[in-house]
């Protein structure tokens, strides 16, 4: 199975396309995960430059989080997913639904995404994320029972803070969830937040080992299923994900440096 590791544009949005693409290549990533502009010319310019650089593309769709009510959220989701699929990425990572939408409303959004994926022939995976339909294990599990074909992005750092644990008390939850994972956001969370200050630090080792064990199991399951590819994106983010000092707001670590260090760890672990 081919392991591909992507660089998140999140936190690097201010960089022009040529500068960011060169930074990604120099670091040794296989591709870019990013939200694409809705303007077709701008979208196509990004995708052309990424392809010309020999990099893969995953499109991240997260803008629906700005629509707190159902009808605008659904309308935005449809527009954004069609736009994302038009770029012909490896897959689309979608921030779908809300934890306060009804199960029927979230199911309507998941069915909408499934139809768009079939129309374009592009897989759409739904991210485990706080405040989305998947923000807590007990929110997600009923959907997995009803929709066994549902495909997920595992960002389990969010469940760490939602459950205030490293999920050591929920092996059954993980056993039901991990077989649905097709993409991993390789960020390390902890019981009080979605991002440790530095995963290399001694105080972060328990959290790191927990996340590595989950990622290992996903890789094992995908290999056993005969999958040809598995994708991961190191996704340590900018402030306020990156912790800051009071008053000065100086960041205590550098997100890009952490993402490159995680790239190197993943390369060594899954080579």
PDB file of C-alpha atoms in Angstrom:
ATOM      1  CA  UNK A   1       0.000   0.000   0.000  1.00  0.00           C
ATOM      2  CA  UNK A   2       1.293   3.421  -0.996  1.00  0.00           C
ATOM      3  CA  UNK A   3       1.455   5.885   1.908  1.00  0.00           C
ATOM      4  CA  UNK A   4       1.089   9.520   0.812  1.00  0.00           C
ATOM      5  CA  UNK A   5       1.625  12.435   3.177  1.00  0.00           C
ATOM      6  CA  UNK A   6       0.112  15.826   2.454  1.00  0.00           C
ATOM      7  CA  UNK A   7       0.888  19.346   3.623  1.00  0.00           C
ATOM      8  CA  UNK A   8      -1.979  21.414   5.018  1.00  0.00           C
ATOM      9  CA  UNK A   9      -2.329  24.886   3.555  1.00  0.00           C
ATOM     10  CA  UNK A  10      -4.099  25.881   6.793  1.00  0.00           C
ATOM     11  CA  UNK A  11      -1.760  28.287   8.528  1.00  0.00           C
ATOM     12  CA  UNK A  12       0.032  29.113   5.262  1.00  0.00           C
ATOM     13  CA  UNK A  13      -2.836  30.858   3.512  1.00  0.00           C
ATOM     14  CA  UNK A  14      -0.931  34.122   3.183  1.00  0.00           C
ATOM     15  CA  UNK A  15       1.707  32.526   0.946  1.00  0.00           C
ATOM     16  CA  UNK A  16       1.283  32.850  -2.845  1.00  0.00           C
ATOM     17  CA  UNK A  17       0.766  29.555  -4.638  1.00  0.00           C
ATOM     18  CA  UNK A  18       4.309  29.270  -6.100  1.00  0.00           C
ATOM     19  CA  UNK A  19       5.912  30.008  -2.738  1.00  0.00           C
ATOM     20  CA  UNK A  20       3.786  27.533  -0.799  1.00  0.00           C
ATOM     21  CA  UNK A  21       4.123  24.819  -3.426  1.00  0.00           C
ATOM     22  CA  UNK A  22       7.900  25.151  -3.412  1.00  0.00           C
ATOM     23  CA  UNK A  23       7.913  25.004   0.382  1.00  0.00           C
ATOM     24  CA  UNK A  24       5.876  21.802   0.272  1.00  0.00           C
ATOM     25  CA  UNK A  25       8.169  20.176  -2.288  1.00  0.00           C
ATOM     26  CA  UNK A  26      11.313  21.193  -0.431  1.00  0.00           C
ATOM     27  CA  UNK A  27       9.998  19.594   2.771  1.00  0.00           C
ATOM     28  CA  UNK A  28       9.283  16.306   0.976  1.00  0.00           C
ATOM     29  CA  UNK A  29       5.477  16.127   1.100  1.00  0.00           C
ATOM     30  CA  UNK A  30       3.582  14.178  -1.555  1.00  0.00           C
ATOM     31  CA  UNK A  31       0.808  16.703  -2.002  1.00  0.00           C
ATOM     32  CA  UNK A  32      -1.302  19.526  -0.618  1.00  0.00           C
ATOM     33  CA  UNK A  33      -4.567  19.555   1.323  1.00  0.00           C
ATOM     34  CA  UNK A  34      -6.351  22.866   0.923  1.00  0.00           C
ATOM     35  CA  UNK A  35      -9.644  24.658   0.484  1.00  0.00           C
ATOM     36  CA  UNK A  36      -9.977  25.824  -3.113  1.00  0.00           C
ATOM     37  CA  UNK A  37     -11.412  29.190  -4.232  1.00  0.00           C
ATOM     38  CA  UNK A  38     -14.953  29.152  -5.567  1.00  0.00           C
ATOM     39  CA  UNK A  39     -13.855  31.264  -8.523  1.00  0.00           C
ATOM     40  CA  UNK A  40     -13.290  28.709 -11.270  1.00  0.00           C
ATOM     41  CA  UNK A  41     -10.287  30.492 -12.787  1.00  0.00           C
ATOM     42  CA  UNK A  42      -8.532  30.787  -9.416  1.00  0.00           C
ATOM     43  CA  UNK A  43      -9.394  27.170  -8.579  1.00  0.00           C
ATOM     44  CA  UNK A  44      -8.017  25.911 -11.863  1.00  0.00           C
ATOM     45  CA  UNK A  45      -4.856  28.000 -11.465  1.00  0.00           C
ATOM     46  CA  UNK A  46      -4.144  26.383  -8.096  1.00  0.00           C
ATOM     47  CA  UNK A  47      -4.822  22.870  -9.382  1.00  0.00           C
ATOM     48  CA  UNK A  48      -2.640  23.449 -12.453  1.00  0.00           C
ATOM     49  CA  UNK A  49       0.293  24.666 -10.393  1.00  0.00           C
ATOM     50  CA  UNK A  50      -0.035  21.770  -7.949  1.00  0.00           C
ATOM     51  CA  UNK A  51      -0.174  19.240 -10.790  1.00  0.00           C
ATOM     52  CA  UNK A  52       2.743  20.866 -12.613  1.00  0.00           C
ATOM     53  CA  UNK A  53       4.800  20.478  -9.428  1.00  0.00           C
ATOM     54  CA  UNK A  54       4.078  16.744  -9.417  1.00  0.00           C
ATOM     55  CA  UNK A  55       2.033  16.950  -6.214  1.00  0.00           C
ATOM     56  CA  UNK A  56      -1.261  15.319  -5.309  1.00  0.00           C
ATOM     57  CA  UNK A  57      -4.328  17.238  -4.149  1.00  0.00           C
ATOM     58  CA  UNK A  58      -6.885  16.722  -1.393  1.00  0.00           C
ATOM     59  CA  UNK A  59      -9.556  19.405  -1.199  1.00  0.00           C
ATOM     60  CA  UNK A  60     -10.667  20.414   2.286  1.00  0.00           C
ATOM     61  CA  UNK A  61     -14.205  21.785   2.468  1.00  0.00           C
ATOM     62  CA  UNK A  62     -14.766  23.590   5.770  1.00  0.00           C
ATOM     63  CA  UNK A  63     -16.481  26.881   4.933  1.00  0.00           C
ATOM     64  CA  UNK A  64     -19.960  25.571   5.823  1.00  0.00           C
ATOM     65  CA  UNK A  65     -19.033  26.053   9.490  1.00  0.00           C
ATOM     66  CA  UNK A  66     -19.928  29.735   8.989  1.00  0.00           C
ATOM     67  CA  UNK A  67     -23.582  28.849   8.287  1.00  0.00           C
ATOM     68  CA  UNK A  68     -25.296  28.182  11.636  1.00  0.00           C
ATOM     69  CA  UNK A  69     -28.741  27.305  10.261  1.00  0.00           C
ATOM     70  CA  UNK A  70     -29.613  24.257   8.221  1.00  0.00           C
ATOM     71  CA  UNK A  71     -30.826  25.650   4.885  1.00  0.00           C
ATOM     72  CA  UNK A  72     -27.803  27.939   4.220  1.00  0.00           C
ATOM     73  CA  UNK A  73     -25.490  25.176   5.437  1.00  0.00           C
ATOM     74  CA  UNK A  74     -26.991  22.694   2.977  1.00  0.00           C
ATOM     75  CA  UNK A  75     -26.866  25.171   0.102  1.00  0.00           C
ATOM     76  CA  UNK A  76     -23.229  26.043   0.842  1.00  0.00           C
ATOM     77  CA  UNK A  77     -22.289  22.395   1.239  1.00  0.00           C
ATOM     78  CA  UNK A  78     -23.648  21.530  -2.198  1.00  0.00           C
ATOM     79  CA  UNK A  79     -21.838  24.445  -3.869  1.00  0.00           C
ATOM     80  CA  UNK A  80     -18.549  23.766  -2.098  1.00  0.00           C
ATOM     81  CA  UNK A  81     -18.580  20.018  -2.735  1.00  0.00           C
ATOM     82  CA  UNK A  82     -19.332  20.459  -6.438  1.00  0.00           C
ATOM     83  CA  UNK A  83     -16.499  22.987  -6.662  1.00  0.00           C
ATOM     84  CA  UNK A  84     -14.124  20.685  -4.782  1.00  0.00           C
ATOM     85  CA  UNK A  85     -14.960  17.663  -6.934  1.00  0.00           C
ATOM     86  CA  UNK A  86     -14.497  19.692 -10.120  1.00  0.00           C
ATOM     87  CA  UNK A  87     -10.780  19.871  -9.294  1.00  0.00           C
ATOM     88  CA  UNK A  88     -10.567  16.049  -9.516  1.00  0.00           C
ATOM     89  CA  UNK A  89      -8.688  15.591  -6.209  1.00  0.00           C
ATOM     90  CA  UNK A  90      -7.822  12.229  -4.665  1.00  0.00           C
ATOM     91  CA  UNK A  91     -10.698  12.894  -2.319  1.00  0.00           C
ATOM     92  CA  UNK A  92     -12.604  15.701  -0.627  1.00  0.00           C
ATOM     93  CA  UNK A  93     -12.429  16.132   3.138  1.00  0.00           C
ATOM     94  CA  UNK A  94     -15.722  17.636   4.294  1.00  0.00           C
ATOM     95  CA  UNK A  95     -16.720  19.421   7.501  1.00  0.00           C
ATOM     96  CA  UNK A  96     -20.305  18.234   7.416  1.00  0.00           C
ATOM     97  CA  UNK A  97     -23.281  19.152   9.551  1.00  0.00           C
ATOM     98  CA  UNK A  98     -23.568  20.434  13.098  1.00  0.00           C
ATOM     99  CA  UNK A  99     -23.770  18.722  16.454  1.00  0.00           C
ATOM    100  CA  UNK A 100     -27.035  20.612  17.097  1.00  0.00           C
ATOM    101  CA  UNK A 101     -28.703  19.746  13.791  1.00  0.00           C
ATOM    102  CA  UNK A 102     -31.248  16.954  14.091  1.00  0.00           C
ATOM    103  CA  UNK A 103     -30.192  13.440  13.042  1.00  0.00           C
ATOM    104  CA  UNK A 104     -32.557  13.768  10.097  1.00  0.00           C
ATOM    105  CA  UNK A 105     -30.905  17.013   8.976  1.00  0.00           C
ATOM    106  CA  UNK A 106     -27.392  15.614   9.254  1.00  0.00           C
ATOM    107  CA  UNK A 107     -28.469  12.479   7.396  1.00  0.00           C
ATOM    108  CA  UNK A 108     -29.850  14.706   4.625  1.00  0.00           C
ATOM    109  CA  UNK A 109     -26.426  16.373   4.336  1.00  0.00           C
ATOM    110  CA  UNK A 110     -24.608  13.038   4.263  1.00  0.00           C
ATOM    111  CA  UNK A 111     -26.960  11.765   1.553  1.00  0.00           C
ATOM    112  CA  UNK A 112     -26.375  14.976  -0.405  1.00  0.00           C
ATOM    113  CA  UNK A 113     -22.612  14.456  -0.221  1.00  0.00           C
ATOM    114  CA  UNK A 114     -22.949  10.830  -1.294  1.00  0.00           C
ATOM    115  CA  UNK A 115     -24.919  11.874  -4.360  1.00  0.00           C
ATOM    116  CA  UNK A 116     -22.345  14.508  -5.320  1.00  0.00           C
ATOM    117  CA  UNK A 117     -19.531  11.995  -4.868  1.00  0.00           C
ATOM    118  CA  UNK A 118     -21.299   9.546  -7.208  1.00  0.00           C
ATOM    119  CA  UNK A 119     -21.995  12.281  -9.754  1.00  0.00           C
ATOM    120  CA  UNK A 120     -18.334  13.308  -9.988  1.00  0.00           C
ATOM    121  CA  UNK A 121     -16.694   9.979  -9.232  1.00  0.00           C
ATOM    122  CA  UNK A 122     -14.678  11.602  -6.421  1.00  0.00           C
ATOM    123  CA  UNK A 123     -14.709  10.132  -2.888  1.00  0.00           C
ATOM    124  CA  UNK A 124     -15.963  12.455  -0.149  1.00  0.00           C
ATOM    125  CA  UNK A 125     -14.800  11.680   3.384  1.00  0.00           C
ATOM    126  CA  UNK A 126     -16.301  13.334   6.455  1.00  0.00           C
ATOM    127  CA  UNK A 127     -14.026  14.684   9.153  1.00  0.00           C
ATOM    128  CA  UNK A 128     -14.311  13.767  12.819  1.00  0.00           C
ATOM    129  CA  UNK A 129     -14.362  17.246  14.299  1.00  0.00           C
ATOM    130  CA  UNK A 130     -15.813  19.097  17.256  1.00  0.00           C
ATOM    131  CA  UNK A 131     -19.192  20.754  16.614  1.00  0.00           C
ATOM    132  CA  UNK A 132     -19.845  18.705  13.437  1.00  0.00           C
ATOM    133  CA  UNK A 133     -22.206  15.718  13.144  1.00  0.00           C
ATOM    134  CA  UNK A 134     -19.238  13.588  14.279  1.00  0.00           C
ATOM    135  CA  UNK A 135     -18.119  15.775  17.187  1.00  0.00           C
ATOM    136  CA  UNK A 136     -18.541  13.097  19.845  1.00  0.00           C
ATOM    137  CA  UNK A 137     -18.432   9.299  19.503  1.00  0.00           C
ATOM    138  CA  UNK A 138     -22.027   8.884  20.659  1.00  0.00           C
ATOM    139  CA  UNK A 139     -23.142  11.338  17.975  1.00  0.00           C
ATOM    140  CA  UNK A 140     -21.271   9.518  15.207  1.00  0.00           C
ATOM    141  CA  UNK A 141     -21.955   5.864  15.985  1.00  0.00           C
ATOM    142  CA  UNK A 142     -25.670   5.875  14.995  1.00  0.00           C
ATOM    143  CA  UNK A 143     -24.725   7.191  11.539  1.00  0.00           C
ATOM    144  CA  UNK A 144     -22.145   4.422  11.110  1.00  0.00           C
ATOM    145  CA  UNK A 145     -24.827   1.852  11.956  1.00  0.00           C
ATOM    146  CA  UNK A 146     -27.283   3.380   9.492  1.00  0.00           C
ATOM    147  CA  UNK A 147     -24.705   4.102   6.760  1.00  0.00           C
ATOM    148  CA  UNK A 148     -22.059   1.363   6.748  1.00  0.00           C
ATOM    149  CA  UNK A 149     -20.581   2.874   3.575  1.00  0.00           C
ATOM    150  CA  UNK A 150     -19.751   6.163   5.367  1.00  0.00           C
ATOM    151  CA  UNK A 151     -16.090   7.143   4.970  1.00  0.00           C
ATOM    152  CA  UNK A 152     -14.263   9.267   7.529  1.00  0.00           C
ATOM    153  CA  UNK A 153     -11.242  11.433   8.106  1.00  0.00           C
ATOM    154  CA  UNK A 154      -9.822  10.500  11.497  1.00  0.00           C
ATOM    155  CA  UNK A 155      -8.906  13.609  13.455  1.00  0.00           C
ATOM    156  CA  UNK A 156      -9.176  11.912  16.810  1.00  0.00           C
ATOM    157  CA  UNK A 157      -7.557  14.840  18.600  1.00  0.00           C
ATOM    158  CA  UNK A 158     -11.074  16.326  18.662  1.00  0.00           C
ATOM    159  CA  UNK A 159     -12.524  13.333  20.468  1.00  0.00           C
ATOM    160  CA  UNK A 160      -9.724  13.560  23.042  1.00  0.00           C
ATOM    161  CA  UNK A 161     -10.942  16.943  24.224  1.00  0.00           C
ATOM    162  CA  UNK A 162     -14.640  16.157  23.625  1.00  0.00           C
ATOM    163  CA  UNK A 163     -14.329  13.047  25.835  1.00  0.00           C
ATOM    164  CA  UNK A 164     -11.652  14.531  28.131  1.00  0.00           C
ATOM    165  CA  UNK A 165      -9.525  11.417  27.724  1.00  0.00           C
ATOM    166  CA  UNK A 166      -7.166   9.551  25.422  1.00  0.00           C
ATOM    167  CA  UNK A 167     -10.113   7.242  24.670  1.00  0.00           C
ATOM    168  CA  UNK A 168      -8.548   4.458  26.717  1.00  0.00           C
ATOM    169  CA  UNK A 169     -12.001   3.702  28.127  1.00  0.00           C
ATOM    170  CA  UNK A 170     -13.647   3.395  24.679  1.00  0.00           C
ATOM    171  CA  UNK A 171     -12.051   0.474  22.787  1.00  0.00           C
ATOM    172  CA  UNK A 172     -15.446  -0.531  21.377  1.00  0.00           C
ATOM    173  CA  UNK A 173     -15.958   2.966  19.980  1.00  0.00           C
ATOM    174  CA  UNK A 174     -12.617   2.859  18.195  1.00  0.00           C
ATOM    175  CA  UNK A 175     -13.253  -0.659  16.914  1.00  0.00           C
ATOM    176  CA  UNK A 176     -16.473   0.543  15.272  1.00  0.00           C
ATOM    177  CA  UNK A 177     -14.984   3.781  13.914  1.00  0.00           C
ATOM    178  CA  UNK A 178     -11.513   3.005  12.578  1.00  0.00           C
ATOM    179  CA  UNK A 179     -12.661   0.621   9.787  1.00  0.00           C
ATOM    180  CA  UNK A 180     -14.439   3.612   8.203  1.00  0.00           C
ATOM    181  CA  UNK A 181     -11.304   5.796   8.085  1.00  0.00           C
ATOM    182  CA  UNK A 182      -9.864   6.619   4.657  1.00  0.00           C
ATOM    183  CA  UNK A 183      -7.778   9.680   5.564  1.00  0.00           C
ATOM    184  CA  UNK A 184      -5.925  10.756   8.722  1.00  0.00           C
ATOM    185  CA  UNK A 185      -5.237  14.188  10.122  1.00  0.00           C
ATOM    186  CA  UNK A 186      -2.022  13.498  11.986  1.00  0.00           C
ATOM    187  CA  UNK A 187      -2.299  16.015  14.796  1.00  0.00           C
ATOM    188  CA  UNK A 188      -1.813  15.033  18.432  1.00  0.00           C
ATOM    189  CA  UNK A 189      -4.419  16.208  20.899  1.00  0.00           C
ATOM    190  CA  UNK A 190      -4.780  15.726  24.631  1.00  0.00           C
ATOM    191  CA  UNK A 191      -7.660  15.476  27.126  1.00  0.00           C
ATOM    192  CA  UNK A 192      -7.920  19.270  27.457  1.00  0.00           C
ATOM    193  CA  UNK A 193      -7.396  20.349  23.861  1.00  0.00           C
ATOM    194  CA  UNK A 194      -6.936  19.373  20.203  1.00  0.00           C
ATOM    195  CA  UNK A 195      -3.206  20.163  19.939  1.00  0.00           C
ATOM    196  CA  UNK A 196      -0.253  19.526  22.223  1.00  0.00           C
ATOM    197  CA  UNK A 197       2.370  22.272  22.292  1.00  0.00           C
ATOM    198  CA  UNK A 198       5.052  19.950  20.866  1.00  0.00           C
ATOM    199  CA  UNK A 199       4.472  16.248  20.241  1.00  0.00           C
ATOM    200  CA  UNK A 200       8.211  15.617  20.651  1.00  0.00           C
ATOM    201  CA  UNK A 201       8.280  16.843  24.256  1.00  0.00           C
ATOM    202  CA  UNK A 202       8.425  14.285  27.107  1.00  0.00           C
ATOM    203  CA  UNK A 203       5.121  15.472  28.556  1.00  0.00           C
ATOM    204  CA  UNK A 204       3.384  14.719  25.229  1.00  0.00           C
ATOM    205  CA  UNK A 205       4.549  11.120  24.867  1.00  0.00           C
ATOM    206  CA  UNK A 206       1.437   9.450  26.284  1.00  0.00           C
ATOM    207  CA  UNK A 207      -0.759  11.415  23.895  1.00  0.00           C
ATOM    208  CA  UNK A 208       1.574  10.726  20.963  1.00  0.00           C
ATOM    209  CA  UNK A 209       1.619   6.994  21.652  1.00  0.00           C
ATOM    210  CA  UNK A 210      -2.175   6.900  21.836  1.00  0.00           C
ATOM    211  CA  UNK A 211      -2.536   8.630  18.469  1.00  0.00           C
ATOM    212  CA  UNK A 212       0.140   6.469  16.866  1.00  0.00           C
ATOM    213  CA  UNK A 213      -1.687   3.357  18.038  1.00  0.00           C
ATOM    214  CA  UNK A 214      -4.883   4.555  16.331  1.00  0.00           C
ATOM    215  CA  UNK A 215      -3.061   5.449  13.121  1.00  0.00           C
ATOM    216  CA  UNK A 216      -1.249   2.104  13.172  1.00  0.00           C
ATOM    217  CA  UNK A 217      -4.580   0.303  13.385  1.00  0.00           C
ATOM    218  CA  UNK A 218      -6.030   2.276  10.470  1.00  0.00           C
ATOM    219  CA  UNK A 219      -2.988   1.453   8.346  1.00  0.00           C
ATOM    220  CA  UNK A 220      -3.281  -2.223   9.334  1.00  0.00           C
ATOM    221  CA  UNK A 221      -6.974  -2.313   8.442  1.00  0.00           C
ATOM    222  CA  UNK A 222      -6.435  -0.647   5.077  1.00  0.00           C
ATOM    223  CA  UNK A 223      -3.599  -3.002   4.195  1.00  0.00           C
ATOM    224  CA  UNK A 224      -5.737  -5.980   5.189  1.00  0.00           C
ATOM    225  CA  UNK A 225      -8.531  -4.660   2.968  1.00  0.00           C
ATOM    226  CA  UNK A 226      -6.144  -4.502   0.004  1.00  0.00           C
ATOM    227  CA  UNK A 227      -6.241  -0.727  -0.333  1.00  0.00           C
ATOM    228  CA  UNK A 228      -3.739   0.686  -2.791  1.00  0.00           C
ATOM    229  CA  UNK A 229      -3.302   4.051  -1.042  1.00  0.00           C
ATOM    230  CA  UNK A 230      -3.553   5.665   2.381  1.00  0.00           C
ATOM    231  CA  UNK A 231      -3.287   9.415   2.900  1.00  0.00           C
ATOM    232  CA  UNK A 232      -2.236  11.363   5.982  1.00  0.00           C
ATOM    233  CA  UNK A 233      -1.946  15.104   6.595  1.00  0.00           C
ATOM    234  CA  UNK A 234       0.088  16.434   9.528  1.00  0.00           C
ATOM    235  CA  UNK A 235      -2.195  19.216  10.689  1.00  0.00           C
ATOM    236  CA  UNK A 236      -0.742  21.209  13.531  1.00  0.00           C
ATOM    237  CA  UNK A 237      -2.415  24.560  13.123  1.00  0.00           C
ATOM    238  CA  UNK A 238      -1.737  28.237  13.721  1.00  0.00           C
ATOM    239  CA  UNK A 239      -2.785  30.191  16.813  1.00  0.00           C
ATOM    240  CA  UNK A 240      -5.040  29.666  18.676  1.00  0.00           C
ATOM    241  CA  UNK A 241      -4.466  25.961  17.966  1.00  0.00           C
ATOM    242  CA  UNK A 242      -0.813  26.672  18.604  1.00  0.00           C
ATOM    243  CA  UNK A 243      -0.655  27.836  22.198  1.00  0.00           C
ATOM    244  CA  UNK A 244       0.530  31.373  22.927  1.00  0.00           C
ATOM    245  CA  UNK A 245       2.010  33.172  25.893  1.00  0.00           C
ATOM    246  CA  UNK A 246      -0.224  35.652  27.723  1.00  0.00           C
ATOM    247  CA  UNK A 247       0.081  39.346  26.919  1.00  0.00           C
ATOM    248  CA  UNK A 248       2.694  38.934  24.174  1.00  0.00           C
ATOM    249  CA  UNK A 249       0.728  36.263  22.264  1.00  0.00           C
ATOM    250  CA  UNK A 250       4.045  34.770  21.215  1.00  0.00           C
ATOM    251  CA  UNK A 251       3.550  31.255  19.856  1.00  0.00           C
ATOM    252  CA  UNK A 252       5.201  28.556  21.979  1.00  0.00           C
ATOM    253  CA  UNK A 253       5.940  26.363  18.938  1.00  0.00           C
ATOM    254  CA  UNK A 254       6.013  26.590  15.157  1.00  0.00           C
ATOM    255  CA  UNK A 255       3.214  24.733  13.407  1.00  0.00           C
ATOM    256  CA  UNK A 256       5.084  24.281  10.108  1.00  0.00           C
ATOM    257  CA  UNK A 257       8.115  22.883  11.936  1.00  0.00           C
ATOM    258  CA  UNK A 258       5.849  20.444  13.806  1.00  0.00           C
ATOM    259  CA  UNK A 259       4.161  19.352  10.573  1.00  0.00           C
ATOM    260  CA  UNK A 260       7.520  18.675   8.901  1.00  0.00           C
ATOM    261  CA  UNK A 261       8.690  16.762  11.984  1.00  0.00           C
ATOM    262  CA  UNK A 262       5.479  14.703  11.898  1.00  0.00           C
ATOM    263  CA  UNK A 263       6.050  14.050   8.183  1.00  0.00           C
ATOM    264  CA  UNK A 264       9.447  12.616   9.046  1.00  0.00           C
ATOM    265  CA  UNK A 265       8.042  10.480  11.864  1.00  0.00           C
ATOM    266  CA  UNK A 266       5.313   9.073   9.587  1.00  0.00           C
ATOM    267  CA  UNK A 267       7.777   8.362   6.771  1.00  0.00           C
ATOM    268  CA  UNK A 268       9.986   6.386   9.136  1.00  0.00           C
ATOM    269  CA  UNK A 269       7.102   4.559  10.784  1.00  0.00           C
ATOM    270  CA  UNK A 270       5.166   3.556   7.658  1.00  0.00           C
ATOM    271  CA  UNK A 271       7.896   3.205   5.048  1.00  0.00           C
TER     272      UNK A 271
END
